[in-house]
CSV table of C-alpha atoms and ligand atoms in Angstrom, one decimal:
chain,number,residue,atom,x,y,z
S,139,MET,CA,-0.1,0.2,0.1
S,140,ASP,CA,1.3,3.2,-0.8
S,141,SER,CA,2.1,5.7,2.0
S,142,ASP,CA,0.5,8.9,1.4
S,143,PRO,CA,-1.7,9.9,3.1
S,144,LYS,CA,0.1,8.9,6.3
S,145,ASP,CA,-2.4,6.2,7.4
S,146,PRO,CA,-4.3,6.0,4.5
S,147,ASN,CA,-7.3,4.0,6.5
S,148,GLU,CA,-7.9,7.1,8.8
S,149,THR,CA,-8.2,8.9,6.4
S,150,TRP,CA,-11.0,7.3,4.8
S,151,ALA,CA,-12.7,6.7,8.0
S,152,ARG,CA,-12.8,10.4,8.0
S,153,CYS,CA,-14.4,10.5,4.4
S,154,LEU,CA,-16.8,7.8,5.2
S,155,LEU,CA,-17.8,9.8,8.5
S,156,THR,CA,-18.6,13.0,5.9
S,157,LEU,CA,-20.2,11.0,3.5
S,158,GLU,CA,-22.7,9.9,6.4
S,159,HIS,CA,-23.7,13.1,6.8
S,160,ARG,CA,-24.1,14.0,2.9
S,161,VAL,CA,-26.2,10.6,1.9
S,162,SER,CA,-28.4,9.0,3.4
S,163,LYS,CA,-28.4,6.9,6.0
S,164,GLN,CA,-30.1,4.1,4.0
S,165,SER,CA,-27.4,4.6,0.9
S,166,PHE,CA,-24.5,4.7,3.6
S,167,GLY,CA,-25.6,1.7,5.2
S,168,ASN,CA,-25.8,-0.1,1.4
S,169,TRP,CA,-23.0,1.2,-0.1
S,170,PHE,CA,-20.3,3.0,2.2
S,171,ARG,CA,-20.2,1.1,4.9
S,172,PRO,CA,-19.0,-2.1,3.7
S,173,THR,CA,-15.6,-0.4,1.8
S,174,ARG,CA,-12.3,-0.3,2.4
S,175,ILE,CA,-9.0,0.9,1.2
S,176,SER,CA,-6.5,-0.7,-0.8
S,177,THR,CA,-4.7,2.3,-2.0
S,178,PHE,CA,-4.7,6.2,-0.8
S,179,THR,CA,-2.2,8.5,-2.8
S,180,HIS,CA,-2.3,11.7,-4.5
S,181,GLU,CA,-3.0,10.1,-7.5
S,182,THR,CA,-4.8,7.1,-6.9
S,183,LEU,CA,-7.6,5.9,-4.3
S,184,VAL,CA,-8.9,2.2,-4.6
S,185,ILE,CA,-11.7,1.2,-2.7
S,186,THR,CA,-12.4,-1.6,-2.1
S,187,VAL,CA,-16.1,-3.0,-2.0
S,188,PRO,CA,-18.1,-6.0,-1.9
S,189,SER,CA,-19.5,-6.6,-5.4
S,190,VAL,CA,-19.5,-6.1,-8.6
S,191,ILE,CA,-23.5,-4.3,-8.2
S,192,SER,CA,-21.5,-1.8,-5.4
S,193,ALA,CA,-19.1,-0.6,-7.2
S,194,ASP,CA,-21.6,-0.1,-10.7
S,195,TRP,CA,-23.5,1.6,-8.1
S,196,LEU,CA,-21.3,3.6,-6.3
S,197,LYS,CA,-19.5,4.7,-9.9
S,198,GLU,CA,-22.4,5.6,-11.2
S,199,ASN,CA,-24.2,7.3,-8.7
S,200,TYR,CA,-21.8,8.6,-5.9
S,201,LEU,CA,-18.4,9.2,-7.8
S,202,GLN,CA,-18.7,13.1,-7.3
S,203,ILE,CA,-19.3,13.1,-4.2
S,204,ILE,CA,-16.9,11.0,-3.1
S,205,GLN,CA,-13.8,13.0,-5.0
S,206,GLU,CA,-15.6,15.9,-3.4
S,207,VAL,CA,-14.8,14.8,0.1
S,208,VAL,CA,-12.0,13.3,-0.5
S,209,PHE,CA,-11.3,16.7,-2.2
S,210,GLU,CA,-12.2,18.4,1.6
S,211,GLU,CA,-10.2,15.8,3.5
S,212,THR,CA,-7.0,15.9,1.3
S,213,GLN,CA,-6.7,18.6,-0.7
S,214,THR,CA,-6.1,16.3,-3.7
S,215,ARG,CA,-8.1,14.8,-6.4
S,216,PRO,CA,-7.1,11.4,-6.8
S,217,ASP,CA,-8.3,9.0,-9.9
S,218,VAL,CA,-10.9,7.2,-8.0
S,219,THR,CA,-11.5,3.5,-8.6
S,220,PHE,CA,-13.3,0.4,-7.2
S,221,ARG,CA,-12.4,-2.6,-6.8
S,222,VAL,CA,-14.3,-5.8,-6.1
S,223,ASN,CA,-13.1,-8.1,-2.9
S,224,ARG,CA,-15.8,-10.2,-1.5
S,225,GLU,CA,-13.7,-10.6,1.4
S,226,VAL,CA,-14.8,-7.3,2.6
S,227,GLY,CA,-18.8,-8.7,2.6
S,228,PRO,CA,-20.6,-9.8,4.2
S,229,ARG,CA,-21.6,-6.8,6.2
S,230,LEU,CA,-24.1,-8.2,8.7
S,231,ASN,CA,-25.9,-6.3,11.1
S,232,PRO,CA,-24.8,-4.1,13.2
S,233,ALA,CA,-22.2,-3.0,10.9
S,234,PRO,CA,-18.7,-1.8,12.5
S,235,SER,CA,-19.3,2.2,12.6
S,236,PRO,CA,-16.4,4.4,9.9
S,237,GLU,CA,-13.9,4.5,12.8
S,238,SER,CA,-14.0,0.8,14.2
S,239,ALA,CA,-11.1,-1.6,13.7
S,240,GLY,CA,-12.3,-3.4,10.8
S,241,TYR,CA,-10.8,-0.1,8.8
S,242,LYS,CA,-7.2,-1.4,9.1
S,243,LYS,CA,-7.6,-4.8,8.2
S,244,THR,CA,-5.2,-5.6,5.2
S,245,GLU,CA,-6.4,-6.6,1.8
S,246,GLN,CA,-5.5,-9.9,0.6
S,247,THR,CA,-6.8,-10.8,-2.8
S,248,MET,CA,-8.2,-8.3,-5.4
S,249,LEU,CA,-10.8,-7.9,-7.7
S,250,PRO,CA,-9.7,-5.8,-10.8
S,251,LEU,CA,-12.5,-4.7,-11.5
S,252,GLN,CA,-14.2,-2.9,-15.3
S,253,THR,CA,-12.7,-6.1,-17.4
S,254,GLU,CA,-14.9,-8.6,-18.3
S,255,ASN,CA,-13.0,-11.0,-16.4
S,256,VAL,CA,-12.5,-10.3,-12.8
S,257,ASN,CA,-9.5,-12.5,-12.0
S,258,GLN,CA,-7.8,-13.1,-8.2
S,259,LYS,CA,-4.2,-13.5,-9.0
S,260,PRO,CA,-2.2,-12.5,-12.0
S,261,ASP,CA,-1.6,-16.2,-13.1
S,262,HIS,CA,-4.9,-16.7,-12.6
S,263,PRO,CA,-7.0,-18.0,-16.5
S,264,PRO,CA,-7.4,-14.7,-17.6
S,265,SER,CA,-11.2,-16.6,-19.0
S,266,LEU,CA,-12.6,-16.7,-15.8
S,267,ASN,CA,-14.1,-15.1,-13.2
S,268,SER,CA,-13.3,-16.0,-9.7
S,269,LEU,CA,-17.0,-15.0,-8.3
S,270,TYR,CA,-18.0,-18.0,-10.0
S,271,SER,CA,-17.1,-20.3,-7.1
S,272,PHE,CA,-18.9,-23.4,-5.6
S,273,ASP,CA,-19.3,-21.7,-2.6
S,274,SER,CA,-21.4,-19.1,-3.6
S,275,PHE,CA,-23.7,-22.0,-5.6
S,276,VAL,CA,-26.4,-22.2,-3.6
S,277,ILE,CA,-27.7,-25.9,-3.8
S,278,GLY,CA,-31.0,-26.6,-4.5
S,279,GLU,CA,-33.0,-29.7,-5.9
S,280,GLY,CA,-33.1,-28.6,-9.1
S,281,ASN,CA,-29.0,-28.1,-9.4
S,282,GLN,CA,-28.3,-30.4,-7.6
S,283,PHE,CA,-27.0,-33.4,-9.6
S,284,ALA,CA,-25.3,-31.1,-11.6
S,285,HIS,CA,-23.6,-29.6,-9.1
S,286,ALA,CA,-22.3,-33.2,-7.9
S,287,ALA,CA,-20.5,-34.2,-11.2
S,288,ALA,CA,-19.3,-30.1,-11.7
S,289,HIS,CA,-17.2,-30.4,-8.2
S,290,ALA,CA,-16.2,-34.5,-9.2
S,291,VAL,CA,-15.2,-32.9,-12.1
S,292,ALA,CA,-13.3,-30.1,-10.5
S,293,LYS,CA,-11.1,-32.6,-8.7
S,294,SER,CA,-10.3,-34.9,-10.9
S,295,PRO,CA,-10.7,-33.7,-14.2
S,296,GLY,CA,-10.6,-36.2,-17.0
S,297,LYS,CA,-11.0,-39.1,-14.1
S,298,THR,CA,-14.3,-39.3,-13.3
S,299,GLN,CA,-17.1,-41.4,-15.6
S,300,PHE,CA,-18.3,-37.6,-16.1
S,301,ASN,CA,-16.3,-36.7,-19.4
S,302,PRO,CA,-17.4,-35.3,-20.8
S,303,LEU,CA,-19.7,-33.5,-18.8
S,304,PHE,CA,-22.7,-32.2,-21.0
S,305,ILE,CA,-24.9,-29.9,-18.6
S,306,PHE,CA,-28.3,-28.2,-20.2
S,307,GLY,CA,-31.2,-25.8,-19.2
S,308,GLY,CA,-33.0,-22.5,-19.7
S,309,VAL,CA,-31.5,-19.1,-19.5
S,310,GLY,CA,-30.1,-17.8,-16.2
S,311,LEU,CA,-30.1,-21.6,-14.6
S,312,GLY,CA,-26.7,-21.1,-13.3
S,313,LYS,CA,-24.7,-23.4,-16.1
S,314,THR,CA,-22.6,-20.7,-16.8
S,315,HIS,CA,-21.8,-20.1,-13.1
S,316,LEU,CA,-21.2,-23.9,-12.9
S,317,LEU,CA,-18.4,-24.4,-15.4
S,318,GLN,CA,-17.1,-21.7,-14.3
S,319,ALA,CA,-16.6,-22.8,-11.0
S,320,ILE,CA,-15.2,-26.3,-12.4
S,321,GLY,CA,-12.4,-24.0,-13.3
S,322,ASN,CA,-11.8,-22.1,-10.6
S,323,SER,CA,-12.0,-24.9,-8.1
S,324,ALA,CA,-10.0,-26.8,-10.5
S,325,PHE,CA,-7.6,-23.9,-10.8
S,326,ALA,CA,-7.0,-23.6,-7.4
S,327,LEU,CA,-6.4,-27.4,-6.8
S,328,LYS,CA,-3.7,-27.7,-9.2
S,329,PRO,CA,-2.6,-23.9,-10.9
S,330,ALA,CA,0.2,-25.7,-12.9
S,331,GLN,CA,-3.7,-27.1,-15.3
S,332,LYS,CA,-4.0,-26.2,-18.6
S,333,ILE,CA,-7.9,-24.0,-18.5
S,334,VAL,CA,-9.4,-23.7,-21.2
S,335,CYS,CA,-13.0,-21.6,-21.1
S,336,VAL,CA,-14.9,-20.0,-23.8
S,337,PRO,CA,-18.4,-19.0,-24.9
S,338,SER,CA,-18.7,-21.3,-28.1
S,339,GLU,CA,-18.7,-18.1,-30.1
S,340,LYS,CA,-14.9,-17.6,-28.8
S,341,PHE,CA,-14.5,-20.9,-30.4
S,342,LEU,CA,-15.6,-20.6,-33.6
S,343,SER,CA,-14.6,-16.7,-34.0
S,344,ASP,CA,-11.1,-18.4,-33.5
S,345,PHE,CA,-11.8,-21.2,-35.6
S,346,ILE,CA,-12.6,-18.8,-38.6
S,347,ASP,CA,-10.2,-16.5,-37.5
S,348,SER,CA,-7.1,-19.2,-38.2
S,349,LEU,CA,-8.5,-20.3,-41.5
S,350,LYS,CA,-8.9,-16.7,-42.5
S,351,ASN,CA,-5.5,-15.8,-41.1
S,352,LYS,CA,-4.1,-19.5,-41.6
S,353,ASN,CA,-2.7,-20.7,-39.0
S,354,THR,CA,-5.2,-23.8,-37.9
S,355,VAL,CA,-1.7,-25.0,-36.3
S,356,ASP,CA,-1.9,-22.3,-33.4
S,357,PHE,CA,-5.6,-22.8,-33.6
S,358,ARG,CA,-5.2,-26.7,-32.4
S,359,ARG,CA,-2.3,-25.8,-30.5
S,360,LEU,CA,-4.5,-23.5,-27.6
S,361,TYR,CA,-7.6,-26.0,-27.8
S,362,ARG,CA,-5.7,-29.3,-28.3
S,363,SER,CA,-3.1,-28.8,-25.8
S,364,ALA,CA,-6.1,-28.1,-22.4
S,365,ASP,CA,-6.3,-30.0,-20.1
S,366,ILE,CA,-9.4,-28.9,-19.2
S,367,LEU,CA,-11.9,-27.3,-22.2
S,368,LEU,CA,-14.8,-25.7,-20.8
S,369,ILE,CA,-17.8,-24.5,-23.4
S,370,ASP,CA,-20.5,-22.3,-22.5
S,371,ASP,CA,-23.6,-22.3,-24.4
S,372,ILE,CA,-22.2,-25.0,-26.9
S,373,GLN,CA,-25.8,-24.5,-29.0
S,374,PHE,CA,-24.4,-21.7,-31.4
S,375,LEU,CA,-21.3,-23.9,-32.3
S,376,PHE,CA,-23.5,-25.8,-34.3
S,377,MET,CA,-25.4,-23.8,-36.5
S,378,ARG,CA,-22.7,-22.6,-38.4
S,379,GLY,CA,-21.8,-26.0,-40.5
S,380,GLU,CA,-19.6,-28.5,-41.4
S,381,HIS,CA,-16.6,-27.2,-40.8
S,382,THR,CA,-16.9,-26.0,-37.2
S,383,GLN,CA,-18.3,-29.5,-36.2
S,384,THR,CA,-15.6,-31.4,-37.8
S,385,GLU,CA,-12.7,-29.3,-35.7
S,386,PHE,CA,-14.5,-29.7,-32.8
S,387,PHE,CA,-15.0,-33.3,-33.6
S,388,HIS,CA,-11.3,-33.9,-33.6
S,389,THR,CA,-10.9,-31.6,-30.7
S,390,PHE,CA,-12.9,-33.3,-28.8
S,391,ASN,CA,-10.9,-36.4,-29.4
S,392,ALA,CA,-7.7,-35.4,-29.3
S,393,LEU,CA,-9.0,-34.2,-25.7
S,394,HIS,CA,-10.9,-37.5,-24.9
S,395,GLN,CA,-8.3,-40.0,-26.1
S,396,ASN,CA,-5.4,-38.3,-23.7
S,397,GLY,CA,-7.8,-38.1,-21.1
S,398,LYS,CA,-8.3,-34.9,-20.6
S,399,GLN,CA,-12.1,-33.5,-19.8
S,400,ILE,CA,-14.7,-31.9,-21.6
S,401,VAL,CA,-17.3,-29.9,-20.1
S,402,MET,CA,-20.1,-28.2,-22.1
S,403,THR,CA,-23.2,-26.1,-21.3
S,404,CYS,CA,-26.3,-25.7,-23.7
S,405,ASP,CA,-29.5,-24.7,-24.1
S,406,SER,CA,-30.4,-28.1,-24.5
S,407,PRO,CA,-30.4,-31.7,-24.8
S,408,PRO,CA,-27.8,-33.0,-26.8
S,409,GLU,CA,-30.3,-34.8,-29.2
S,410,LYS,CA,-33.0,-31.5,-29.4
S,411,LEU,CA,-29.6,-29.7,-31.1
S,412,GLU,CA,-30.3,-29.4,-34.3
S,413,GLY,CA,-27.5,-30.0,-36.9
S,414,LEU,CA,-25.8,-31.4,-34.3
S,415,GLU,CA,-24.0,-34.9,-36.2
S,416,GLU,CA,-25.0,-38.0,-34.7
S,417,ARG,CA,-20.8,-38.8,-34.1
S,418,LEU,CA,-20.7,-36.3,-32.0
S,419,LEU,CA,-24.4,-36.7,-30.0
S,420,SER,CA,-22.8,-40.5,-29.6
S,421,ARG,CA,-19.8,-38.8,-27.8
S,422,PHE,CA,-21.5,-36.6,-26.0
S,423,GLN,CA,-23.4,-39.7,-24.3
S,424,TRP,CA,-20.2,-41.7,-23.6
S,425,GLY,CA,-20.4,-39.6,-20.2
S,426,LEU,CA,-23.1,-37.4,-18.0
S,427,ILE,CA,-25.5,-35.0,-19.6
S,428,THR,CA,-27.3,-33.4,-16.7
S,429,PRO,CA,-30.4,-30.9,-16.6
S,430,ILE,CA,-30.3,-27.7,-14.1
S,431,GLU,CA,-34.2,-27.6,-13.0
S,432,PRO,CA,-35.3,-23.5,-12.6
S,433,PRO,CA,-35.2,-23.5,-8.8
S,434,ASP,CA,-38.0,-24.4,-6.2
S,435,LEU,CA,-39.4,-21.4,-3.7
S,436,GLU,CA,-36.7,-22.7,-1.1
S,437,THR,CA,-33.9,-22.5,-3.1
S,438,ARG,CA,-35.0,-19.2,-4.6
S,439,ILE,CA,-35.2,-17.6,-1.0
S,440,ALA,CA,-31.7,-18.8,-0.4
S,441,ILE,CA,-30.3,-17.7,-3.4
S,442,LEU,CA,-31.8,-14.4,-2.3
S,443,ARG,CA,-30.8,-14.6,1.2
S,444,GLN,CA,-27.4,-15.6,0.1
S,445,LYS,CA,-26.8,-12.3,-2.8
S,446,ALA,CA,-28.3,-10.3,-0.2
S,447,GLU,CA,-25.6,-11.1,2.0
S,448,ILE,CA,-22.9,-11.0,-0.6
S,449,ASN,CA,-23.6,-7.1,-1.0
S,450,GLY,CA,-23.4,-6.6,2.9
S,451,ILE,CA,-27.6,-7.0,3.0
S,452,THR,CA,-29.7,-8.6,5.2
S,453,LEU,CA,-32.8,-9.2,3.6
S,454,PRO,CA,-35.6,-9.9,5.9
S,455,HIS,CA,-37.2,-13.7,5.5
S,456,GLU,CA,-40.3,-11.9,4.6
S,457,VAL,CA,-39.2,-9.9,1.7
S,458,ALA,CA,-37.1,-12.8,0.4
S,459,ALA,CA,-40.3,-14.8,0.1
S,460,PHE,CA,-42.4,-12.5,-1.0
S,461,LEU,CA,-39.5,-11.5,-3.9
S,462,GLY,CA,-38.9,-16.0,-4.2
S,463,ASN,CA,-42.7,-16.5,-4.8
S,464,TYR,CA,-43.1,-13.8,-7.2
S,465,ILE,CA,-40.5,-14.7,-9.4
S,466,SER,CA,-40.1,-18.1,-10.4
S,467,SER,CA,-38.8,-17.6,-14.0
S,468,ASN,CA,-34.5,-17.6,-13.4
S,469,VAL,CA,-31.8,-16.9,-10.7
S,470,ARG,CA,-31.1,-13.9,-12.7
S,471,ASP,CA,-34.3,-12.1,-13.0
S,472,LEU,CA,-34.0,-12.6,-9.2
S,473,GLU,CA,-30.5,-10.8,-8.7
S,474,GLY,CA,-32.4,-8.5,-10.9
S,475,ALA,CA,-35.1,-7.8,-8.9
S,476,LEU,CA,-33.4,-7.6,-5.3
S,477,VAL,CA,-30.9,-5.2,-7.2
S,478,HIS,CA,-33.7,-3.2,-8.1
S,479,LEU,CA,-35.3,-3.1,-4.4
S,480,MET,CA,-32.0,-2.3,-3.0
S,481,ALA,CA,-31.1,1.3,-4.9
S,482,TYR,CA,-35.0,1.5,-4.6
S,483,CYS,CA,-34.7,1.6,-0.9
S,484,SER,CA,-31.1,3.1,-1.0
S,485,VAL,CA,-32.5,5.8,-3.5
S,486,HIS,CA,-35.9,6.7,-1.2
S,487,ASN,CA,-34.1,6.4,2.0
S,488,THR,CA,-36.5,3.1,3.2
S,489,GLU,CA,-36.3,0.1,4.9
S,490,LEU,CA,-36.3,-3.4,2.4
S,491,SER,CA,-39.7,-4.0,3.5
S,492,VAL,CA,-42.8,-6.4,1.4
S,493,GLN,CA,-44.2,-2.7,0.6
S,494,ALA,CA,-40.7,-1.3,-1.4
S,495,ALA,CA,-40.3,-5.0,-2.8
S,496,LYS,CA,-44.1,-4.9,-3.6
S,497,TYR,CA,-43.7,-1.5,-5.6
S,498,VAL,CA,-40.4,-3.0,-7.4
S,499,VAL,CA,-41.7,-5.8,-8.9
S,500,LYS,CA,-44.7,-3.9,-10.2
S,501,GLU,CA,-42.6,-1.5,-11.7
S,502,ARG,CA,-40.5,-4.1,-13.5
S,503,GLY,CA,-44.0,-5.0,-14.8
S,504,PRO,CA,-44.9,-8.8,-15.5
S,505,GLY,CA,-43.4,-9.6,-18.7
S,506,PHE,CA,-39.6,-8.0,-17.8
S,507,THR,CA,-37.1,-10.0,-19.3
S,508,SER,CA,-33.5,-10.3,-18.1
S,509,GLU,CA,-32.1,-11.5,-21.5
S,510,LEU,CA,-32.0,-9.3,-24.3
S,511,THR,CA,-30.7,-11.8,-26.6
S,512,ILE,CA,-31.0,-12.0,-30.0
S,513,GLU,CA,-33.4,-14.4,-30.0
S,514,SER,CA,-35.4,-12.5,-27.7
S,515,ILE,CA,-35.4,-9.4,-30.3
S,516,GLN,CA,-36.3,-12.0,-33.2
S,517,LYS,CA,-39.3,-12.4,-31.0
S,518,HIS,CA,-40.8,-9.3,-30.2
S,519,VAL,CA,-39.7,-8.3,-33.8
S,520,ALA,CA,-42.3,-11.3,-35.3
S,521,ASN,CA,-44.8,-10.8,-32.9
S,522,HIS,CA,-45.0,-7.1,-33.9
S,523,PHE,CA,-45.5,-7.9,-37.7
S,524,ASP,CA,-47.1,-11.3,-37.1
S,525,VAL,CA,-44.2,-12.8,-39.2
S,526,PRO,CA,-43.8,-16.8,-38.1
S,527,LEU,CA,-40.3,-16.3,-36.0
S,528,ASP,CA,-38.9,-19.1,-38.3
S,529,ILE,CA,-39.9,-17.2,-41.6
S,530,LEU,CA,-38.8,-13.7,-40.0
S,531,ILE,CA,-34.8,-15.6,-40.3
S,532,SER,CA,-35.7,-17.3,-43.4
S,533,LYS,CA,-33.9,-16.5,-46.7
S,534,SER,CA,-37.8,-15.4,-48.1
S,535,ARG,CA,-36.9,-12.0,-50.3
S,536,LYS,CA,-40.4,-11.4,-50.1
S,537,GLN,CA,-40.6,-7.6,-48.9
S,538,ASP,CA,-42.5,-7.1,-45.9
S,539,ILE,CA,-40.9,-10.1,-44.7
S,540,ALA,CA,-37.5,-8.9,-45.4
S,541,GLN,CA,-38.0,-5.2,-44.3
S,542,ALA,CA,-39.0,-6.8,-40.8
S,543,ARG,CA,-35.8,-9.0,-40.9
S,544,HIS,CA,-34.0,-5.9,-41.2
S,545,ILE,CA,-35.4,-3.9,-38.8
S,546,ALA,CA,-34.7,-6.8,-36.4
S,547,MET,CA,-31.1,-6.8,-37.6
S,548,TYR,CA,-31.3,-3.1,-37.1
S,549,LEU,CA,-32.9,-3.2,-33.3
S,550,THR,CA,-30.4,-5.8,-32.5
S,551,LYS,CA,-27.4,-3.5,-33.2
S,552,ARG,CA,-29.2,-0.8,-31.5
S,553,LEU,CA,-29.8,-2.9,-28.6
S,554,THR,CA,-26.8,-5.2,-27.6
S,555,LYS,CA,-23.4,-5.8,-28.2
S,556,PHE,CA,-23.2,-8.3,-30.2
S,557,PRO,CA,-20.8,-8.3,-33.2
S,558,LEU,CA,-22.1,-8.5,-36.5
S,559,LYS,CA,-20.7,-11.3,-37.2
S,560,MET,CA,-23.1,-12.7,-34.2
S,561,ILE,CA,-26.5,-11.0,-35.6
S,562,GLY,CA,-26.1,-12.8,-39.1
S,563,LEU,CA,-25.2,-16.3,-37.4
S,564,LYS,CA,-28.2,-15.9,-35.5
S,565,PHE,CA,-30.2,-14.7,-38.4
S,566,GLY,CA,-30.2,-17.5,-40.5
S,567,ASN,CA,-26.2,-17.8,-41.2
S,568,ARG,CA,-25.5,-14.7,-43.1
S,569,ASP,CA,-22.4,-13.1,-43.5
S,570,HIS,CA,-21.7,-10.1,-42.0
S,571,SER,CA,-22.4,-7.6,-45.2
S,572,THR,CA,-25.8,-8.7,-45.5
S,573,VAL,CA,-26.4,-7.5,-41.7
S,574,VAL,CA,-24.6,-4.0,-42.6
S,575,HIS,CA,-27.0,-3.3,-45.7
S,576,ALA,CA,-30.1,-4.5,-43.5
S,577,ILE,CA,-29.1,-1.9,-40.8
S,578,ASN,CA,-28.1,0.2,-44.1
S,579,SER,CA,-31.5,0.1,-45.4
S,580,VAL,CA,-33.4,0.7,-42.3
S,581,LYS,CA,-31.7,3.8,-41.8
S,582,LYS,CA,-32.5,4.8,-45.5
S,583,LYS,CA,-35.6,4.4,-45.2
S,584,GLN,CA,-36.1,6.3,-41.5
S,585,SER,CA,-34.6,9.7,-43.6
S,586,HIS,CA,-37.2,10.0,-45.9
S,587,ASP,CA,-40.4,8.0,-44.1
S,588,ARG,CA,-41.6,9.4,-41.2
S,589,SER,CA,-44.0,7.1,-40.3
S,590,PHE,CA,-42.0,4.2,-40.4
S,591,ARG,CA,-39.3,5.7,-38.1
S,592,ILE,CA,-41.7,6.4,-35.7
S,593,SER,CA,-42.5,2.4,-35.8
S,594,VAL,CA,-38.8,1.7,-35.6
S,595,ASP,CA,-38.3,4.1,-32.6
S,596,ARG,CA,-41.8,2.8,-31.1
S,597,LEU,CA,-40.3,-1.1,-31.5
S,598,LEU,CA,-36.6,0.1,-30.0
S,599,GLU,CA,-38.6,2.1,-27.0
S,600,ASN,CA,-40.5,-0.9,-26.4
S,601,ILE,CA,-37.4,-3.4,-26.4
S,602,GLY,CA,-35.4,-1.0,-24.8
S,603,ARG,CA,-38.2,-0.7,-21.6
S,604,GLN,CA,-38.2,-4.7,-21.2
S,605,TYR,CA,-33.7,-4.4,-21.3
S,606,GLN,CA,-33.2,-1.5,-18.9
S,607,ASN,CA,-35.5,-3.3,-16.2
S,608,ARG,CA,-32.9,-6.2,-16.4
S,609,ASP,CA,-30.8,-4.3,-13.6
U,42,ADP,P1,-26.8,-19.5,-17.3
U,42,ADP,O1,-25.6,-19.6,-17.6
U,42,ADP,O2,-27.8,-20.8,-16.9
U,42,ADP,O3,-27.9,-18.8,-18.4
U,42,ADP,P2,-25.7,-17.8,-15.3
U,42,ADP,O4,-24.7,-18.7,-14.9
U,42,ADP,O5,-25.3,-17.1,-15.6
U,42,ADP,O6,-27.1,-18.6,-15.9
U,42,ADP,O7,-26.7,-17.5,-13.7
U,42,ADP,C1,-27.6,-15.9,-13.6
U,42,ADP,C2,-26.9,-15.7,-12.5
U,42,ADP,O8,-27.0,-16.0,-11.6
U,42,ADP,C3,-25.3,-15.3,-12.2
U,42,ADP,O9,-25.2,-14.5,-11.5
U,42,ADP,C4,-24.9,-16.7,-11.2
U,42,ADP,O10,-23.9,-16.5,-10.2
U,42,ADP,C5,-26.2,-16.8,-10.8
U,42,ADP,N1,-27.2,-18.3,-10.3
U,42,ADP,C6,-27.5,-19.1,-10.7
U,42,ADP,N2,-28.0,-20.4,-9.6
U,42,ADP,C7,-27.6,-20.1,-9.0
U,42,ADP,C8,-27.0,-20.4,-7.4
U,42,ADP,N3,-28.1,-22.2,-7.3
U,42,ADP,N4,-26.9,-20.1,-6.1
U,42,ADP,C9,-26.0,-18.7,-6.5
U,42,ADP,N5,-26.4,-17.9,-8.0
U,42,ADP,C10,-27.1,-19.0,-8.9
U,43,MG,MG1,-25.1,-18.6,-19.5
């Protein structure tokens, strides 16, 4: 830790005392009380918080006030950044006061924020997010089998009967969490192992790039030298056709023959995967294929309480029960509602109560979705124009269908961060120049056709509203 100011913890404690008078009691308890300092110099202030949510919330809502108070205390204007370290949470009630000795505790493991991959150690596999651990995974009836298999695989990769391990289930049920937990746990047990963890889109685009750049040797070296290959959302791999599938087939064989572990997640069981070749299907059946089911009420409540605890908040049982009862669809939605509730109570300076939870679920609306996927935009547009979904993404050149398709592509580009290549892939395997053409044709029509522009704007707004309700 830097030595300037002299005692950074004490200086931060003083800042906190001032901040306590500038923000609401609830906000202070939720967001400021669990903070610690890891670096405090004239140039840099690194504030450690217990969760990504806290970091985002502080950054978005309180950065300026933090800067002001720091200036008042130190007459300096350091750059303020946030780091996540779950060790600083949970702060269960009663929480320590700013001047308590807790602030003198030194930090051990820091999780850098603002990168997609939150790592615990410099040599941690960069594709693993260390927040997704077995410890933070709540076990319930719907996921206990998948969890047990994942745990066994992490302990003895390639040496159990679960090779490959194929985990499937709906959106937001914890597939990625479990996949990453395998990687994190295996790494912690044996850091020398080579763990490759990628979404299937990455495997796909790496492969396509390697063909383009004529360096398939490097591609193969990367994927075939893994001790553990973790592939997320494998369903996207089989939409692209033969070459990718053949490449994956050989990667699979090379790894499996050498006793290396393969784990895949998917949105459906392998036999329902359209376009999956028989030879791969039979290989998937060599190991274990296990579903993750939506959590039951008890598990939903346990998850809510655990997420609250990670954020340093005590969630009254009746509030957890209310949210758990109300939101049964998936864990991501549960999390979203909880964050929304925490934010609501903080802004309005009210207790976490059933009444506040009722308000929040009403605000989020009955049909909100946490997933702004390409598919959800396609569905929305298909409904709007009354075109069957498969026709929307088909090769049909009928003018009204092609126009609806162009609008769907345009909205996807506006509302998501998916690369054009991915958008084309999801729209009937079109290439990226077709997507560019579609987007441009919408823009052009918007510029001279007012009613068209209004109708596209309205769609954008409607779908965007769902998006904003995410968290
Ligand atoms: P999927 O990959 O199945 O769409 P994720 O793994 O991304 O879902 O999970 C969505 C969110 O819900 C993540 O923040 C994850 O940590 C959380 N989550 C899902 N299942 C659990 C669980 N059993 N315990 C704790 N958190 C969970
Ligand atoms: Mg996932």
